[in-house]
């Protein structure tokens, strides 16, 4: 798509013109005349928003891309979208750096003999592929097409392509295939699918291992729904897992179980609710206590809570279904759900997630065998990285070398793509046409939000061109194909749909829970695709597995156990991009993982309190782990409070082809390794951003849980000393009278304020990513982080205090009314603006750093050097925010550019700003709706209403800084760690 | 050469001649050691300039500061050098008013020290600026945008305090020099003579000149005296006005002033003891003079020690958890070694001055003065860096790490100071001849 096309589309979509250009009979030239010089609906400098779908992970959230002067600069969740309703996760926010990544493939490439890549033309690339396909046919080798989860028209088109050229399509490769859960659902509910969990309808949520907020199916959706559930006032979330994750820190009750024992607990619960566990006698509470490692008390509480709940919801997943007894866990969870009787209310199989084509590792085993046997000639690898994710014993790396032609499709290189012979560069989803069908009954549109950056094409267009090279009939272009598909499915692409970004169709009712369902059914797309899963080891819908629990419920993991967890920031590794600037930075690594607070580096967590010094640490001990035959690369050893004893935790993307085994029944990867062997290997630099795991009684997060013991009481007292107020904080100007030479600030008609609900905040760090992108915050890289020179304006601080709790608090500039940073600035660069904001005038700043010293919240950031925005990264710069130069202090301003725009807009209409009209980037993206922003002078604003609770407090109230940010304390949390509380 | 006091007989003229010769002798023949020292100092100073210029063009990342620790060695240096400067004014003005007899042996050097130290100190606020090319934003200058500096900021007070201090010190020093410049004029030839003639402003030494001169000098002394208190009080406000635990305390002004005099006296000793030997001034600067200075040192050392105790006492008595944590950190945290070295250097070692033997032992006194210099440098470092690294927000705690740039710039500051001092010793009388003469009457 060229620039003109783009402007045309953009103009029309934004202006809501009657028809899409593609559907109009009007000639292109005429259009251009009509559009130039000032396309209707586009005002230079005015942002336009284009709806599309985030393809960074399989959740497929709806995003609204902000485009200014032809450049996409920011993504926001589509408000009202059935999946994410305005929110967007940290990866979604960061995907824009994938779009503008300087190391993206810029043209098709061919590998030379010495392993480099040479640029070639598309023609050459197609011809090589086509001739290799022909050789395959004559040579009796098969050609295969491997991709990650693909839905919608693209999936249909891949099928068509494969059929036309005799390529067999492999089951889609996702490590997080949720196959255990799908199988369990088939056994229990008769649907081999993952339902939509109506968490917001539930009043009790029990999650077992499922990392709802990180990688489990649809994280933003879950966060949104949990938040909505909390709004109902009767919602309790208990999370069980063997390690510690953001779910553990966000749930109301966290129960840490011994690794591999989840099924014991679930079996017990099932029996408590009248179900039976086949092959098992009654499970005694005492044996649960002993095996699972929970206290009797918390067990009783759990049962009681479940009994009281009217619509309980049980979700198992994540690492808890990735051990030897993983299937048992999944099945028992499903049975428990069924037994509880609320399944129909809280699970919706009619809008099940579209995972029908997703294979498991067992499928991967089949085709890697073929690969190794030399039976495969041409292999297409699209948007997936088997070299990283497949377990080593499958021998992907070796087998891949035996293929005659390896064709990689991706935007940017990864481990697999580096081994390919032909690289077909993909356009980012923000510059291509497409659609997706994340779940049944929901189709979303993908449309270009800007012109092409490089000589790349969308996957559909590439396949289309290949068809042409092969002399087969093809649609005009992929967009035309999509339009025809949508028309065929009865929802022609209208400007309204383009604007909304999605269409919710009535899904055919899934068959009730009687016997195995045939086909995923409703969607012809999926059905068609399912038919072509030829190489699959398991037939698409085998008879439900009969699970017997006779051989015990515990996986018997002995000794030190390694748990391989999904990654909040990198998913399965796909979101971990190459370094994108001279500092070797990437946006997702710039943002610390919230539990460990490590930004750059690879580490393994083990129970412990403080790192060496209990402060900002430059280097950590390093260990080497042996898994099976392989010795892993040295990993830093991070002492992690609240991690159970003898549990070692590592994120999956840090392990290349992790050799932990495959569950033969479900095809899930095994994520546990008992009897861990490791040895020390010196010191490794890793950027740990937190200076202390404890708030040392400073009341940053008031610990409202009554904790027994003298120490805890003392702890409590010291907080009181710091003047934590348990009531609504005063408004500016309401403080006691004090001696001052200066008049009090007068704010009229606005004084901006924020309320952050710590009960809702999950530490997901989406706000941090949004802030980086919105405010042109430089990515400073590992060295700067090691030196403590991070630039984040908002950060997520974890504190591990109280008896066994962990909490997050987002810390940003508090826009103090009596700001310590203001009077000390010698040149008025830090000043108080009439709206009560603490402004920072970059071009006045001389860089004394006095303000930063004097800020008690430590949120000011100094530009130590000039950071370059390497092309094309410079195109993601928000023109509304100045890029700060060397020697200047910067900080959060509540997105003053948005406030300005909102006020201007209101002024044009001769009114005051409406509540909710202005949303800073962090507020906008927060999937949990934890942050409210508004005018403190407006008693009725949502933000002021939210403050009217006795949970409201301000951090360091006693300092008299009078922050404009009010936090709502999290009063509900309970925590129990099974094996000693660190 | 016998000391002057023993020189009871002989005509006054003879004695005067002798004093003049002794004082002016260093101005005549530079030795190779002198050149060696000068070159060394010059090199160090060049090092400072080169690293600074590099930093201006590349960025503040070259200095080891980071997010919690926004000020470190440069501000330490600033406070240290302002402190050094103090003794000069104290010795010349305050002791002049009190007519302390040992004053004349030190005041010229001490005043020069003041000047040079203020010059060095004045450099540091510039060095530490992120955008030094806009340093003039700190000055109140008329501009069409009508933007003024923020008069609430202690940094702006600093600008005024230090520049006033510098101006007054220059005038005071120069006033004291005029009669001696006239003597130098008499004893030199050629170009030097011409320069001294211009500088001595036609001083003839007639009583009509002496009478207003003495009045003016006394007046200037009165004027300079409050500066001893004010300058370092203002500097201490840089910290005391801050909210940072470990900074925010009312004891800072007197504590800083005492500390300044303490370190200043130590610096005078560090310089005068070798100078006395190399320039053969034993006859003019006697052990008794050194002893008097040592007693000053002892007094201020005890004030400083008292302040340390008060600081700790307040932190624990107040019950403020931030203060308390701060001082626990000082005594037991990452930088605790530095804290304890400081205590030993500033509070323990100076106690030896109580023993007459020790304070009359010049070698000991020299080393003691070095210890005090180290101790006082560390005191500033502790106050600045430690406090910042352990502030309110535990997540944001962090440490400062020394870098080469910081080291070079600090060494360069000493280089600049000694370079200026060495140049001064070669070109101007190091002792006030007229005052020494007066005292021998
Ligand atoms: S406040 Fe930030 S970290 Fe917390 S839930 Fe919202 S986006 Fe996530
Ligand atoms: S939080 Fe810090 S930077 Fe923000 S207004 Fe308060 S003192 Fe200033």
mmCIF file of C-alpha atoms in Angstrom, chain A residues 109-316:
data_model
loop_
_atom_site.group_PDB
_atom_site.id
_atom_site.type_symbol
_atom_site.label_atom_id
_atom_site.label_comp_id
_atom_site.label_asym_id
_atom_site.label_seq_id
_atom_site.Cartn_x
_atom_site.Cartn_y
_atom_site.Cartn_z
ATOM 1 C CA UNK A 109 16.144 -12.052 0.972
ATOM 2 C CA UNK A 110 18.036 -15.133 0.019
ATOM 3 C CA UNK A 111 20.633 -16.817 2.104
ATOM 4 C CA UNK A 112 24.079 -16.961 0.555
ATOM 5 C CA UNK A 113 26.580 -19.717 0.947
ATOM 6 C CA UNK A 114 28.360 -18.097 3.818
ATOM 7 C CA UNK A 115 25.172 -17.679 5.741
ATOM 8 C CA UNK A 116 24.477 -14.011 5.055
ATOM 9 C CA UNK A 117 21.357 -12.754 3.435
ATOM 10 C CA UNK A 118 21.235 -10.949 0.116
ATOM 11 C CA UNK A 119 18.331 -8.792 -0.921
ATOM 12 C CA UNK A 120 16.442 -10.168 -3.892
ATOM 13 C CA UNK A 121 13.307 -9.108 -5.706
ATOM 14 C CA UNK A 122 9.897 -10.557 -4.995
ATOM 15 C CA UNK A 123 9.937 -12.120 -8.433
ATOM 16 C CA UNK A 124 13.146 -13.958 -7.712
ATOM 17 C CA UNK A 125 11.859 -15.099 -4.366
ATOM 18 C CA UNK A 126 8.622 -16.413 -5.801
ATOM 19 C CA UNK A 127 10.399 -18.183 -8.590
ATOM 20 C CA UNK A 128 12.774 -19.942 -6.213
ATOM 21 C CA UNK A 129 9.900 -21.066 -4.054
ATOM 22 C CA UNK A 130 7.838 -22.228 -6.985
ATOM 23 C CA UNK A 131 10.635 -24.203 -8.556
ATOM 24 C CA UNK A 132 11.414 -25.830 -5.219
ATOM 25 C CA UNK A 133 7.775 -26.777 -4.851
ATOM 26 C CA UNK A 134 7.875 -28.384 -8.258
ATOM 27 C CA UNK A 135 11.047 -30.269 -7.416
ATOM 28 C CA UNK A 136 9.310 -31.535 -4.308
ATOM 29 C CA UNK A 137 6.487 -32.891 -6.327
ATOM 30 C CA UNK A 138 8.740 -34.678 -8.731
ATOM 31 C CA UNK A 139 11.090 -35.829 -5.988
ATOM 32 C CA UNK A 140 8.344 -37.281 -3.848
ATOM 33 C CA UNK A 141 8.940 -35.004 -0.940
ATOM 34 C CA UNK A 142 6.075 -33.203 0.651
ATOM 35 C CA UNK A 143 5.878 -29.479 1.134
ATOM 36 C CA UNK A 144 4.464 -28.137 4.343
ATOM 37 C CA UNK A 145 3.114 -24.910 5.695
ATOM 38 C CA UNK A 146 3.675 -24.133 9.362
ATOM 39 C CA UNK A 147 2.225 -21.093 11.029
ATOM 40 C CA UNK A 148 1.223 -19.845 14.417
ATOM 41 C CA UNK A 149 -2.441 -19.606 15.272
ATOM 42 C CA UNK A 150 -4.192 -18.077 12.296
ATOM 43 C CA UNK A 151 -7.873 -17.358 12.056
ATOM 44 C CA UNK A 152 -10.332 -15.703 9.753
ATOM 45 C CA UNK A 153 -9.926 -15.208 6.047
ATOM 46 C CA UNK A 154 -6.206 -15.744 6.148
ATOM 47 C CA UNK A 155 -6.692 -19.237 7.496
ATOM 48 C CA UNK A 156 -9.178 -19.943 4.718
ATOM 49 C CA UNK A 157 -6.803 -18.555 2.182
ATOM 50 C CA UNK A 158 -3.882 -20.592 3.444
ATOM 51 C CA UNK A 159 -6.038 -23.655 2.977
ATOM 52 C CA UNK A 160 -6.851 -22.591 -0.533
ATOM 53 C CA UNK A 161 -3.198 -21.943 -1.251
ATOM 54 C CA UNK A 162 -2.161 -25.284 0.156
ATOM 55 C CA UNK A 163 -4.815 -27.097 -1.809
ATOM 56 C CA UNK A 164 -3.861 -25.359 -5.032
ATOM 57 C CA UNK A 165 -0.161 -26.013 -4.737
ATOM 58 C CA UNK A 166 -0.248 -29.367 -3.019
ATOM 59 C CA UNK A 167 1.261 -28.147 0.157
ATOM 60 C CA UNK A 168 0.058 -29.736 3.363
ATOM 61 C CA UNK A 169 -0.782 -27.460 6.167
ATOM 62 C CA UNK A 170 0.626 -28.473 9.523
ATOM 63 C CA UNK A 171 -1.353 -28.014 12.703
ATOM 64 C CA UNK A 172 -0.695 -24.517 13.936
ATOM 65 C CA UNK A 173 2.137 -24.216 16.353
ATOM 66 C CA UNK A 174 1.503 -22.580 19.686
ATOM 67 C CA UNK A 175 3.381 -23.665 22.801
ATOM 68 C CA UNK A 176 0.510 -22.308 24.816
ATOM 69 C CA UNK A 177 -1.920 -24.522 22.976
ATOM 70 C CA UNK A 178 -4.122 -25.061 26.052
ATOM 71 C CA UNK A 179 -4.616 -28.570 24.765
ATOM 72 C CA UNK A 180 -4.995 -30.080 28.242
ATOM 73 C CA UNK A 181 -7.815 -27.678 29.004
ATOM 74 C CA UNK A 182 -9.432 -28.327 25.669
ATOM 75 C CA UNK A 183 -9.262 -32.059 26.171
ATOM 76 C CA UNK A 184 -10.618 -31.801 29.673
ATOM 77 C CA UNK A 185 -13.495 -29.700 28.391
ATOM 78 C CA UNK A 186 -14.178 -32.307 25.803
ATOM 79 C CA UNK A 187 -14.235 -35.020 28.434
ATOM 80 C CA UNK A 188 -16.437 -33.130 30.812
ATOM 81 C CA UNK A 189 -18.468 -30.687 28.754
ATOM 82 C CA UNK A 190 -18.279 -32.297 25.359
ATOM 83 C CA UNK A 191 -16.559 -29.369 23.743
ATOM 84 C CA UNK A 192 -12.957 -29.601 22.762
ATOM 85 C CA UNK A 193 -12.574 -25.893 23.170
ATOM 86 C CA UNK A 194 -11.794 -23.083 25.496
ATOM 87 C CA UNK A 195 -14.950 -21.271 26.416
ATOM 88 C CA UNK A 196 -15.260 -17.586 27.000
ATOM 89 C CA UNK A 197 -15.047 -17.263 30.755
ATOM 90 C CA UNK A 198 -17.638 -14.856 32.026
ATOM 91 C CA UNK A 199 -15.552 -13.831 34.953
ATOM 92 C CA UNK A 200 -17.601 -10.701 35.462
ATOM 93 C CA UNK A 201 -20.666 -12.863 36.043
ATOM 94 C CA UNK A 202 -18.956 -15.029 38.626
ATOM 95 C CA UNK A 203 -18.837 -14.153 42.280
ATOM 96 C CA UNK A 204 -16.072 -16.565 43.109
ATOM 97 C CA UNK A 205 -13.122 -17.281 40.895
ATOM 98 C CA UNK A 206 -10.771 -20.127 41.573
ATOM 99 C CA UNK A 207 -7.804 -20.219 39.254
ATOM 100 C CA UNK A 208 -5.394 -23.081 39.358
ATOM 101 C CA UNK A 209 -2.149 -22.181 37.656
ATOM 102 C CA UNK A 210 -3.974 -20.284 34.917
ATOM 103 C CA UNK A 211 -2.031 -17.123 34.246
ATOM 104 C CA UNK A 212 -5.182 -15.234 33.408
ATOM 105 C CA UNK A 213 -3.447 -11.888 33.133
ATOM 106 C CA UNK A 214 -0.351 -12.899 31.232
ATOM 107 C CA UNK A 215 -0.668 -15.450 28.447
ATOM 108 C CA UNK A 216 -3.745 -17.512 29.223
ATOM 109 C CA UNK A 217 -5.971 -17.198 26.153
ATOM 110 C CA UNK A 218 -7.078 -13.578 26.467
ATOM 111 C CA UNK A 219 -5.323 -11.663 29.232
ATOM 112 C CA UNK A 220 -6.795 -8.232 28.649
ATOM 113 C CA UNK A 221 -10.277 -9.631 28.515
ATOM 114 C CA UNK A 222 -9.751 -11.409 31.797
ATOM 115 C CA UNK A 223 -8.331 -8.346 33.478
ATOM 116 C CA UNK A 224 -11.242 -6.272 32.273
ATOM 117 C CA UNK A 225 -13.738 -8.801 33.511
ATOM 118 C CA UNK A 226 -12.075 -9.267 36.876
ATOM 119 C CA UNK A 227 -12.245 -5.533 37.319
ATOM 120 C CA UNK A 228 -15.912 -5.549 36.408
ATOM 121 C CA UNK A 229 -16.447 -8.395 38.823
ATOM 122 C CA UNK A 230 -14.846 -6.381 41.555
ATOM 123 C CA UNK A 231 -17.186 -3.522 40.803
ATOM 124 C CA UNK A 232 -20.112 -5.726 41.749
ATOM 125 C CA UNK A 233 -18.821 -5.738 45.293
ATOM 126 C CA UNK A 234 -19.171 -9.467 45.745
ATOM 127 C CA UNK A 235 -16.284 -11.050 44.026
ATOM 128 C CA UNK A 236 -13.533 -13.158 45.452
ATOM 129 C CA UNK A 237 -10.581 -14.502 43.594
ATOM 130 C CA UNK A 238 -8.478 -17.333 44.928
ATOM 131 C CA UNK A 239 -5.407 -18.278 42.995
ATOM 132 C CA UNK A 240 -3.476 -21.502 43.455
ATOM 133 C CA UNK A 241 -0.077 -22.039 41.914
ATOM 134 C CA UNK A 242 3.279 -23.456 42.826
ATOM 135 C CA UNK A 243 5.267 -20.307 42.092
ATOM 136 C CA UNK A 244 4.612 -16.588 42.204
ATOM 137 C CA UNK A 245 3.208 -14.509 39.412
ATOM 138 C CA UNK A 246 1.259 -11.315 39.005
ATOM 139 C CA UNK A 247 -1.907 -13.353 39.415
ATOM 140 C CA UNK A 248 -0.668 -14.555 42.790
ATOM 141 C CA UNK A 249 -0.041 -10.981 43.800
ATOM 142 C CA UNK A 250 -3.356 -9.714 42.496
ATOM 143 C CA UNK A 251 -5.724 -12.407 43.708
ATOM 144 C CA UNK A 252 -7.620 -11.875 46.928
ATOM 145 C CA UNK A 253 -6.289 -15.114 48.288
ATOM 146 C CA UNK A 254 -3.131 -16.632 47.090
ATOM 147 C CA UNK A 255 -2.476 -20.249 47.873
ATOM 148 C CA UNK A 256 0.928 -21.591 47.039
ATOM 149 C CA UNK A 257 0.864 -25.325 46.567
ATOM 150 C CA UNK A 258 3.695 -27.748 46.270
ATOM 151 C CA UNK A 259 4.548 -28.295 42.609
ATOM 152 C CA UNK A 260 2.471 -30.961 40.943
ATOM 153 C CA UNK A 261 -0.128 -31.339 43.699
ATOM 154 C CA UNK A 262 -2.955 -29.230 42.321
ATOM 155 C CA UNK A 263 -5.008 -32.302 41.483
ATOM 156 C CA UNK A 264 -5.040 -33.386 45.113
ATOM 157 C CA UNK A 265 -6.601 -30.108 46.097
ATOM 158 C CA UNK A 266 -9.087 -30.201 43.240
ATOM 159 C CA UNK A 267 -10.001 -33.798 44.001
ATOM 160 C CA UNK A 268 -10.645 -32.857 47.586
ATOM 161 C CA UNK A 269 -12.792 -29.919 46.547
ATOM 162 C CA UNK A 270 -14.720 -32.058 44.110
ATOM 163 C CA UNK A 271 -15.523 -34.530 46.840
ATOM 164 C CA UNK A 272 -16.493 -31.755 49.176
ATOM 165 C CA UNK A 273 -19.086 -30.697 46.655
ATOM 166 C CA UNK A 274 -20.430 -34.169 46.255
ATOM 167 C CA UNK A 275 -18.532 -35.313 43.252
ATOM 168 C CA UNK A 276 -16.536 -38.470 43.079
ATOM 169 C CA UNK A 277 -13.003 -38.966 41.902
ATOM 170 C CA UNK A 278 -12.903 -42.224 40.047
ATOM 171 C CA UNK A 279 -10.314 -44.601 41.327
ATOM 172 C CA UNK A 280 -9.751 -42.632 44.491
ATOM 173 C CA UNK A 281 -11.202 -43.055 47.905
ATOM 174 C CA UNK A 282 -12.241 -40.105 49.978
ATOM 175 C CA UNK A 283 -9.466 -37.537 50.218
ATOM 176 C CA UNK A 284 -8.919 -36.342 53.740
ATOM 177 C CA UNK A 285 -8.290 -32.718 54.546
ATOM 178 C CA UNK A 286 -5.244 -33.759 56.479
ATOM 179 C CA UNK A 287 -3.717 -35.450 53.472
ATOM 180 C CA UNK A 288 -4.362 -32.339 51.412
ATOM 181 C CA UNK A 289 -2.643 -30.292 54.059
ATOM 182 C CA UNK A 290 0.287 -32.601 53.982
ATOM 183 C CA UNK A 291 0.566 -33.151 50.247
ATOM 184 C CA UNK A 292 -0.391 -29.755 48.908
ATOM 185 C CA UNK A 293 1.146 -27.852 51.747
ATOM 186 C CA UNK A 294 -1.806 -25.649 52.601
ATOM 187 C CA UNK A 295 -2.967 -24.962 56.094
ATOM 188 C CA UNK A 296 -6.161 -26.516 57.349
ATOM 189 C CA UNK A 297 -7.537 -23.073 57.942
ATOM 190 C CA UNK A 298 -7.102 -21.847 54.415
ATOM 191 C CA UNK A 299 -8.604 -25.047 53.110
ATOM 192 C CA UNK A 300 -11.708 -24.578 55.227
ATOM 193 C CA UNK A 301 -11.953 -20.977 54.152
ATOM 194 C CA UNK A 302 -11.687 -21.965 50.524
ATOM 195 C CA UNK A 303 -14.443 -24.533 50.795
ATOM 196 C CA UNK A 304 -16.611 -22.134 52.708
ATOM 197 C CA UNK A 305 -16.150 -19.395 50.139
ATOM 198 C CA UNK A 306 -17.042 -21.778 47.373
ATOM 199 C CA UNK A 307 -20.106 -22.921 49.224
ATOM 200 C CA UNK A 308 -21.285 -19.402 49.736
ATOM 201 C CA UNK A 309 -20.697 -18.463 46.134
ATOM 202 C CA UNK A 310 -23.651 -18.559 43.839
ATOM 203 C CA UNK A 311 -21.768 -18.534 40.596
ATOM 204 C CA UNK A 312 -18.319 -19.931 41.204
ATOM 205 C CA UNK A 313 -15.910 -20.276 38.303
ATOM 206 C CA UNK A 314 -12.964 -22.638 38.226
ATOM 207 C CA UNK A 315 -10.212 -22.213 35.671
ATOM 208 C CA UNK A 316 -7.194 -24.448 35.477
#
